[in-house]
mmCIF file of C-alpha atoms in Angstrom:
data_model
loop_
_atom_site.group_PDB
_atom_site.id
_atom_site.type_symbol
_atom_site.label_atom_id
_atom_site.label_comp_id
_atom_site.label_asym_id
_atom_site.label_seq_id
_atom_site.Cartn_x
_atom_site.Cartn_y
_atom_site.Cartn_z
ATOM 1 C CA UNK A 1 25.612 20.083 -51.001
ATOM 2 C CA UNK A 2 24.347 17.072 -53.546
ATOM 3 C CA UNK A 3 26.796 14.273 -53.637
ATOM 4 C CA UNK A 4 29.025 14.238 -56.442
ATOM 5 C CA UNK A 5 27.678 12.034 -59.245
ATOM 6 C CA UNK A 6 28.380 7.887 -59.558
ATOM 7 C CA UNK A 7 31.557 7.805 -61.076
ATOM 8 C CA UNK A 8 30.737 4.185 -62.330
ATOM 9 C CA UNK A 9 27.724 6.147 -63.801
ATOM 10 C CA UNK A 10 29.534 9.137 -65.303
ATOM 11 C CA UNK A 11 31.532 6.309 -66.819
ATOM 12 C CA UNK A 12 29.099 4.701 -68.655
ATOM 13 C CA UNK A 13 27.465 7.856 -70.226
ATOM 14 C CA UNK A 14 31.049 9.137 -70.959
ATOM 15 C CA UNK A 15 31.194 5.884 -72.740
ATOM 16 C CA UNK A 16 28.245 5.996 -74.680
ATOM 17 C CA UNK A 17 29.748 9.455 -76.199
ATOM 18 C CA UNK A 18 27.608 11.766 -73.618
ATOM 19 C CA UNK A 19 29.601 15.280 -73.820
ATOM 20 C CA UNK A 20 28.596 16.376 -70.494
ATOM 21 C CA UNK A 21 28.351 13.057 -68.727
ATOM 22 C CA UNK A 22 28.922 14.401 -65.123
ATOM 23 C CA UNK A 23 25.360 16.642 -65.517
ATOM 24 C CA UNK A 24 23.410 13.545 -66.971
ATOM 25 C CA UNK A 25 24.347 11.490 -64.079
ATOM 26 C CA UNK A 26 23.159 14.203 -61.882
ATOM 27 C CA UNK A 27 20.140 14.714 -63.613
ATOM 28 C CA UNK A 28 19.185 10.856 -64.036
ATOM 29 C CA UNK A 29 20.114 10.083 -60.261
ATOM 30 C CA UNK A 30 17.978 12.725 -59.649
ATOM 31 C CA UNK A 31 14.956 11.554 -61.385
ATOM 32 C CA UNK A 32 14.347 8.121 -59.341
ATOM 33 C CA UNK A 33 15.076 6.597 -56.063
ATOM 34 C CA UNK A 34 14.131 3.683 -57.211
ATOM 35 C CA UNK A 35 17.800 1.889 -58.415
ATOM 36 C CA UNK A 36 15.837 -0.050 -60.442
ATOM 37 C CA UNK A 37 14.356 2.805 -62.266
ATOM 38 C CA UNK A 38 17.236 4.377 -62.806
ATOM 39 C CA UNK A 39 18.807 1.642 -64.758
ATOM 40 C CA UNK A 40 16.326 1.566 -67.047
ATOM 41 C CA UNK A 41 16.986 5.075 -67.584
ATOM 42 C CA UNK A 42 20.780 4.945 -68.342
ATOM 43 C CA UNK A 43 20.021 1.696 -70.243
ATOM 44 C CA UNK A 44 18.086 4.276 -72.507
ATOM 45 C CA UNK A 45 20.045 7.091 -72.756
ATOM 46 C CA UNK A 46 23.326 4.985 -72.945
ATOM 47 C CA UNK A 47 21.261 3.347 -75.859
ATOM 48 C CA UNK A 48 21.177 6.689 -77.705
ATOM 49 C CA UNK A 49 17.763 8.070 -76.311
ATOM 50 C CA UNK A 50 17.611 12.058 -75.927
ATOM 51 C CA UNK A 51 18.313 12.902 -72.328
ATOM 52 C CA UNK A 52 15.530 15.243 -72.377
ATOM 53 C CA UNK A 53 12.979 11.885 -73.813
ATOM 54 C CA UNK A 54 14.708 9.954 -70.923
ATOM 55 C CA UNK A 55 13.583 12.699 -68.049
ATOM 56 C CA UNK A 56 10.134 13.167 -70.082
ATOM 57 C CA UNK A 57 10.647 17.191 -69.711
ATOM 58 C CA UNK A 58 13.650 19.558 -71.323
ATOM 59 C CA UNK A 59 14.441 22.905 -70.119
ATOM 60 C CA UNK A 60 13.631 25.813 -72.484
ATOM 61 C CA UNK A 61 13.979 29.544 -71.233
ATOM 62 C CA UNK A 62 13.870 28.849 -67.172
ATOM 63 C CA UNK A 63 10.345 26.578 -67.987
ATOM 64 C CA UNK A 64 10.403 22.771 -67.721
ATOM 65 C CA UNK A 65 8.321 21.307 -70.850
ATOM 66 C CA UNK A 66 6.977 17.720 -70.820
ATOM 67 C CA UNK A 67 8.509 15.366 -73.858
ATOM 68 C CA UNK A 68 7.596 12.041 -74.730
ATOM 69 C CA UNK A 69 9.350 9.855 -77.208
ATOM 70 C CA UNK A 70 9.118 10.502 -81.131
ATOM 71 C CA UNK A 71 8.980 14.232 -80.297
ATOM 72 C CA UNK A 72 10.742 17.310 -81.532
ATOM 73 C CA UNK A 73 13.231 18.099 -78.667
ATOM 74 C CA UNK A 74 13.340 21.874 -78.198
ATOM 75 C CA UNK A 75 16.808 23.814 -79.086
ATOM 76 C CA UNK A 76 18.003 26.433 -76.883
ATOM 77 C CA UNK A 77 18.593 28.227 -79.829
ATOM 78 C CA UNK A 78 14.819 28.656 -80.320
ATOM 79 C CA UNK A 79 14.796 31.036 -77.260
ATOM 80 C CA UNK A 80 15.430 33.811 -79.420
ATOM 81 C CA UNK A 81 12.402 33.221 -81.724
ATOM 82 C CA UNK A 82 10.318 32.599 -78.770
ATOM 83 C CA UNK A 83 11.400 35.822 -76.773
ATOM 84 C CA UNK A 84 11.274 37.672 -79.832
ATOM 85 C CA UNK A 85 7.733 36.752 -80.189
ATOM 86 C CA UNK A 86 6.835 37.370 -76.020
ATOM 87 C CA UNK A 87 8.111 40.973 -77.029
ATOM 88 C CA UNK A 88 6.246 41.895 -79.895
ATOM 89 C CA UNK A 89 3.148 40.181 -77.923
ATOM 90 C CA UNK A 90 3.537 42.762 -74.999
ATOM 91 C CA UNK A 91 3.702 45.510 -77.275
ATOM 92 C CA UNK A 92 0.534 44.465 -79.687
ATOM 93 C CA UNK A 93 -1.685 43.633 -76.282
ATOM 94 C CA UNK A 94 -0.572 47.188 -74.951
ATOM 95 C CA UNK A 95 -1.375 48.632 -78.522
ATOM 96 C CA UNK A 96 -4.683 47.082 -79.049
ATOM 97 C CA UNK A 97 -6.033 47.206 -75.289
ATOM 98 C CA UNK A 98 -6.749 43.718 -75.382
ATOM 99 C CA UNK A 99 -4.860 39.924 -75.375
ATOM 100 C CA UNK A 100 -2.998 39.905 -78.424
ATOM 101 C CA UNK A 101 -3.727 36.980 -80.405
ATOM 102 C CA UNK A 102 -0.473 34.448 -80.843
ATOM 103 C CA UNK A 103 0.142 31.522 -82.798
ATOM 104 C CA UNK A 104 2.952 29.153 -82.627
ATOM 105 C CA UNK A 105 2.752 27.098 -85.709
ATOM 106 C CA UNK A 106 4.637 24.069 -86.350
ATOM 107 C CA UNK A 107 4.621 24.055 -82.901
ATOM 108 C CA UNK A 108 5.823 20.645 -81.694
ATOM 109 C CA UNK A 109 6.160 20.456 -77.838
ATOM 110 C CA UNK A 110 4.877 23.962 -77.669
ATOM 111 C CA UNK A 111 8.064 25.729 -76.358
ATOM 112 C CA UNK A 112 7.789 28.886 -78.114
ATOM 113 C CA UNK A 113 3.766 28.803 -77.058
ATOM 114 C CA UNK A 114 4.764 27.970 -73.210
ATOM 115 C CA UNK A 115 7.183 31.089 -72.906
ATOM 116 C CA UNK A 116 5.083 33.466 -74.770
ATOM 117 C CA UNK A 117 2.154 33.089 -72.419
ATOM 118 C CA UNK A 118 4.755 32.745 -69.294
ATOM 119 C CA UNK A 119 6.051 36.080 -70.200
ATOM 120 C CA UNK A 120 3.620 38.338 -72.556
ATOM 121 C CA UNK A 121 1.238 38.679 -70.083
ATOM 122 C CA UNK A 122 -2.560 38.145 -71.382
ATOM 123 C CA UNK A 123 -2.260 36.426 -74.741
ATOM 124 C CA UNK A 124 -4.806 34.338 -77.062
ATOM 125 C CA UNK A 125 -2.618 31.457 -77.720
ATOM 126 C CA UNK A 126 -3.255 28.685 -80.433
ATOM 127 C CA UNK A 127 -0.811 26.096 -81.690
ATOM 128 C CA UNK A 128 -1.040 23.824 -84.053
ATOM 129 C CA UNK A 129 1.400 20.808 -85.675
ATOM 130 C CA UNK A 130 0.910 17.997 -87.812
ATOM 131 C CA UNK A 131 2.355 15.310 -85.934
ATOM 132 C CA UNK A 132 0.246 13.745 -82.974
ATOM 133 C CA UNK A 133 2.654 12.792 -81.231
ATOM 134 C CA UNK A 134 3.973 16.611 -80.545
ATOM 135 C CA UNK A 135 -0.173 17.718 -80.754
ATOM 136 C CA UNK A 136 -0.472 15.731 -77.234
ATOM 137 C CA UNK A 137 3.049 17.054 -75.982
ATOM 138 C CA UNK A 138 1.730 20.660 -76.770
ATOM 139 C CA UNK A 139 -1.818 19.905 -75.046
ATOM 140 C CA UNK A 140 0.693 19.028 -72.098
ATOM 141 C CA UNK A 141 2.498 22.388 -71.755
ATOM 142 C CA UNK A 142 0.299 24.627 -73.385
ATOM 143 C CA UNK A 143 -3.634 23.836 -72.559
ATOM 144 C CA UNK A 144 -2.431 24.418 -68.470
ATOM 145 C CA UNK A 145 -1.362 28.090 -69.874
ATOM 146 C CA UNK A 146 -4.665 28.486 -71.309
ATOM 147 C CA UNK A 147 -3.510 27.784 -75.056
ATOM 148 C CA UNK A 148 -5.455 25.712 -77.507
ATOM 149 C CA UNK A 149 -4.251 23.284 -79.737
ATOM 150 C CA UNK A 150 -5.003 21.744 -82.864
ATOM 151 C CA UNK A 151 -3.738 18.628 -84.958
ATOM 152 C CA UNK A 152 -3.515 19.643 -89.079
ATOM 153 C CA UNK A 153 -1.182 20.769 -92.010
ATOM 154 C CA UNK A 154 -0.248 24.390 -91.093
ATOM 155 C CA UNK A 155 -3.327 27.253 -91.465
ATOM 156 C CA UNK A 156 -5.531 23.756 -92.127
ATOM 157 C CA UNK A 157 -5.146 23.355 -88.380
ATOM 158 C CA UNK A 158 -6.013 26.678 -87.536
ATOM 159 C CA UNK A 159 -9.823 28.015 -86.616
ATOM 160 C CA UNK A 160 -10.794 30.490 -89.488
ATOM 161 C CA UNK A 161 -11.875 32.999 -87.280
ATOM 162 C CA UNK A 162 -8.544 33.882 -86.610
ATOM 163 C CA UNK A 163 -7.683 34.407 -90.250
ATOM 164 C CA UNK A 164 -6.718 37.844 -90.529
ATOM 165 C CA UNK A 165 -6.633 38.528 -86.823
ATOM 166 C CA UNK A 166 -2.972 37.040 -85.677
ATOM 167 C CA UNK A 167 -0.603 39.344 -83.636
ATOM 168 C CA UNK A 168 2.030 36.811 -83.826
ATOM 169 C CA UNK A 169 3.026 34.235 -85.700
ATOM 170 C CA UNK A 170 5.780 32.003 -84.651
ATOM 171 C CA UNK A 171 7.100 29.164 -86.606
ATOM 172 C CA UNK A 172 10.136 27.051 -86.035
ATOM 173 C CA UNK A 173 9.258 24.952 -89.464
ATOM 174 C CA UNK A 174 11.733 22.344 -90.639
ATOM 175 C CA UNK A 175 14.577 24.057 -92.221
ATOM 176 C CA UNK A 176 17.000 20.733 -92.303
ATOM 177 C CA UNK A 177 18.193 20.376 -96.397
ATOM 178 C CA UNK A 178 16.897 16.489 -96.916
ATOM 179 C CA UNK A 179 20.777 16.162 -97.819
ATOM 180 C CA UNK A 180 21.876 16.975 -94.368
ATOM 181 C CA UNK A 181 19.584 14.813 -92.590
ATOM 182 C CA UNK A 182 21.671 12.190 -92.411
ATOM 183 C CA UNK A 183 24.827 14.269 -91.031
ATOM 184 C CA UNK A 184 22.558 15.117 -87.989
ATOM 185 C CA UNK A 185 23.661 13.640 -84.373
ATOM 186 C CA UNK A 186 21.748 10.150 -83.618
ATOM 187 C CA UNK A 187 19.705 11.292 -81.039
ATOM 188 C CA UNK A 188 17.911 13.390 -83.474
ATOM 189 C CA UNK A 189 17.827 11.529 -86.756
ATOM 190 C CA UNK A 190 16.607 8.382 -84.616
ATOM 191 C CA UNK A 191 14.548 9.695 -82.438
ATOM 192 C CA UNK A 192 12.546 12.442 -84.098
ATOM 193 C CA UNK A 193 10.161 12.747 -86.396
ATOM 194 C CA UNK A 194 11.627 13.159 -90.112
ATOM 195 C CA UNK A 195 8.899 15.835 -90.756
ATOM 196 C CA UNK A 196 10.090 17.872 -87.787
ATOM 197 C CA UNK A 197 13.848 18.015 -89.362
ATOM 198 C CA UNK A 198 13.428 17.736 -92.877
ATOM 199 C CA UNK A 199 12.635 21.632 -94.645
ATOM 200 C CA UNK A 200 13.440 20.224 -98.394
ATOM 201 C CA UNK A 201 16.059 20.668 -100.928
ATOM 202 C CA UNK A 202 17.244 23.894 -99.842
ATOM 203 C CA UNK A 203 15.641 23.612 -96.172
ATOM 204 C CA UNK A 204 12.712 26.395 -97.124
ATOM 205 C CA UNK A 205 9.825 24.315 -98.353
ATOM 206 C CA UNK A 206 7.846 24.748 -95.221
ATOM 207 C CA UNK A 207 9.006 28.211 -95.579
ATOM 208 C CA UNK A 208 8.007 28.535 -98.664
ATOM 209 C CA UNK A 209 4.383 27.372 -97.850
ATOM 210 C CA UNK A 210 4.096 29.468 -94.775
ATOM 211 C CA UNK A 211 4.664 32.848 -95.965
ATOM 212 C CA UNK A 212 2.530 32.381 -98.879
ATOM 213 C CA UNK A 213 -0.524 32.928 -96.911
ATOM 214 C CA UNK A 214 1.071 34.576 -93.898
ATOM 215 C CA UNK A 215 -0.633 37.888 -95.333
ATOM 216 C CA UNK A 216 -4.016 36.180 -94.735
ATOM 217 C CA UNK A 217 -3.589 35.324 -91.535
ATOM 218 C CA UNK A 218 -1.887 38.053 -90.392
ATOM 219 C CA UNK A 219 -3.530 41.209 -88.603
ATOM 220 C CA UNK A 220 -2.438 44.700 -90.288
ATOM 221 C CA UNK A 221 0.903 45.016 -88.477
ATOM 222 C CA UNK A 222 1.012 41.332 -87.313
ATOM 223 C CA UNK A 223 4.148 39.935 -87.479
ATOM 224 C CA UNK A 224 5.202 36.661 -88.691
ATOM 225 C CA UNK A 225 8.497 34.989 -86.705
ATOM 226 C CA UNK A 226 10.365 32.114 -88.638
ATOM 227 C CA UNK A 227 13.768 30.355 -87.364
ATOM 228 C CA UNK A 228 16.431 29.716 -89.977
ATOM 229 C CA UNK A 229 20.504 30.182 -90.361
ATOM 230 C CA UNK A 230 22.445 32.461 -91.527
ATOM 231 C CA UNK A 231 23.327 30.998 -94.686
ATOM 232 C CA UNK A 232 19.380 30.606 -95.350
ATOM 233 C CA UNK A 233 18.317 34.137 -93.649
ATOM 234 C CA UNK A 234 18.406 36.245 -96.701
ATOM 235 C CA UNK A 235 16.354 33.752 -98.946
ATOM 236 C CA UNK A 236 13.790 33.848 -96.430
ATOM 237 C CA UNK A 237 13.888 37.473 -96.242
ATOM 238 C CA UNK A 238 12.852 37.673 -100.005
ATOM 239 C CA UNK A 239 10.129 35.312 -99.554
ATOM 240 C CA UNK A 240 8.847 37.035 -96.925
ATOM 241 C CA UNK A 241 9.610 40.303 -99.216
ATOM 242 C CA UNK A 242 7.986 38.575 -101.958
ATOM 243 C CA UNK A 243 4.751 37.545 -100.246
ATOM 244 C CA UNK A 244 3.890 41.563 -98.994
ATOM 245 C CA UNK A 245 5.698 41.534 -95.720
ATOM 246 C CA UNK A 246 8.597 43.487 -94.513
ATOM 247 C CA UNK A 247 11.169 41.172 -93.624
ATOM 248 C CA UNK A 248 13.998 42.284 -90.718
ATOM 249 C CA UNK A 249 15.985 40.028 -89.122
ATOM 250 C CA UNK A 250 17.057 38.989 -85.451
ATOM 251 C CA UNK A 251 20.482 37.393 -84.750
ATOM 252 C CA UNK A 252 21.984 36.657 -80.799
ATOM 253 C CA UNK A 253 24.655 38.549 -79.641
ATOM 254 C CA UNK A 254 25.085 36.539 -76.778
ATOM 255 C CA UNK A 255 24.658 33.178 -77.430
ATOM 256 C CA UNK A 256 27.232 30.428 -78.939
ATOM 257 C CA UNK A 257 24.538 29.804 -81.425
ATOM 258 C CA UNK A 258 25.411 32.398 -83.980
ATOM 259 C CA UNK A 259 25.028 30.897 -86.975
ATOM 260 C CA UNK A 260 20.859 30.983 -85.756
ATOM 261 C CA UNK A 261 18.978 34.143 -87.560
ATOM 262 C CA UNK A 262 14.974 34.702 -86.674
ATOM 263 C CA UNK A 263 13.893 36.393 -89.627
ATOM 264 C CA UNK A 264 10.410 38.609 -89.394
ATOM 265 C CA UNK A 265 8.079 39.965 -91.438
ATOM 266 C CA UNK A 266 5.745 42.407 -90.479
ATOM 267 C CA UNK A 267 2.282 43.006 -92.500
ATOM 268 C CA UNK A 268 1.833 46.783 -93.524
ATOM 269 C CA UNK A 269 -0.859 48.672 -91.925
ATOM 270 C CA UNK A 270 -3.688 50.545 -93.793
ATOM 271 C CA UNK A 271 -2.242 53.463 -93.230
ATOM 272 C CA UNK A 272 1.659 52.707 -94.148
ATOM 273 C CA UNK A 273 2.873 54.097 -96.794
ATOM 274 C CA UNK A 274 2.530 50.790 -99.277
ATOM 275 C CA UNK A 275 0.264 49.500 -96.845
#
């Protein structure tokens, strides 16, 4: 059995306002031998660091993803949009006879990327983000998984001989209100990238600029995937509405996180009745 964590440890991170103190000391003892070393990492994360920055990898949906500092963090809540988007990549690659073609836009670390090609079989992944700083974390997780990806503003970033062509489109966009921002724990106002939290007045800009050309992009009968809450799911579901897709949307039954809603829209086929 491990030992039980350095209570002098567990004391410090309790300290420092760490919820689950006991499993950080575990998982920062566990990191180094080196003593050294490993008080430079609870000098970090006692200094308001994200554990998961600290480590340099956060578990998403069983896979360990490389971080690096400045970088969107992953949210377990985002495991619905990204298994939501494995499944309806199994079922296009059985449909067409051939790797369905997935993007995961906005993509920062690449988490919904990493478990769509870990669990949808053959895939054509791309990804794509503005920020470098999440471009090279992506490159990290995704490029070993045979994904490519690209540094740009949205469908900028993308190469235009997918346009038209995408199974699955993925995007966990910003979808913070700039109001809110500042009512946001430390770790991720001060230690993330403003453009990865911040979705605009109302939280839908990004929204807003994705699903205005989603039809474009999208295959007839590719789906576009976008993470919001609840309180914001039925706006997006008339954009989405608005801009020729039909919108449905996703909620957990068996998650704490229930105020998370994946809303999709689907792009008609030829031969749907207002296709």
């Amino acid at each position: 059995m491990p030992a039980d964590p350095d209570p002098m440890l567990v004391a410090r991170l309790r300290a420092a306002g760490c919820v689950f103190a006991e499993a950080e000391a575990e998982l920062l003892a566990a990191a180094t031998d080196d003593d050294v070393e490993l008080e430079a990492l609870v000098v970090r994360r006692v200094a308001g660091e994200p554990l998961e920055v600290v480590l340099g990898w956060a578990e998403f949906a069983g896979l360990r993803l490389a971080v690096e500092p400045g970088v969107f963090v992953p949210r377990h809540r985002t495991e619905l949009l990204a298994a939501e988007a494995a499944g309806i990549a199994r079922e296009a690659t059985r449909s067409h006879g051939r790797p369905a073609i997935v993007v995961d836009l906005c993509c920062g670390a690449g988490a919904i990327g990493a478990v769509v090609a870990a669990t949808a079989a053959q895939v054509d992944l791309y990804a794509a983000d503005l920020d470098p700083v999440a471009v090279r974390a992506a490159r990290r997780n995704l490029e070993p998984r045979g994904g490519r990806v690209f540094e740009g503003d949205l469908y900028d970033a993308l190469p235009t001989g997918v346009a038209g062509r995408i199974d699955v489109l993925a995007v966990n966009a910003p979808y913070v209100p700039t109001d809110e921002i500042a009512l946001m724990p430390p770790e991720a106002r001060e230690h993330e990238a403003v453009v990865a939290l911040d979705g605009g007045r109302d939280g839908l800009d990004v929204h807003r600029r994705v699903v205005a050309s989603a039809r474009e992009w999208l295959a007839p009968g590719g789906s576009l995937l976008i993470e919001t809450s609840e309180w914001q799911s039925d706006t997006a579901a008339e954009l989405m509405r608005a801009g020729g897709l039909e919108p449905r949307s996703v909620r957990a039954d068996d998650t704490d996180e229930d105020d998370t809603v994946v809303v999709v829209g689907r792009r008609p086929r030829a031969t749907d009745p207002r296709g």
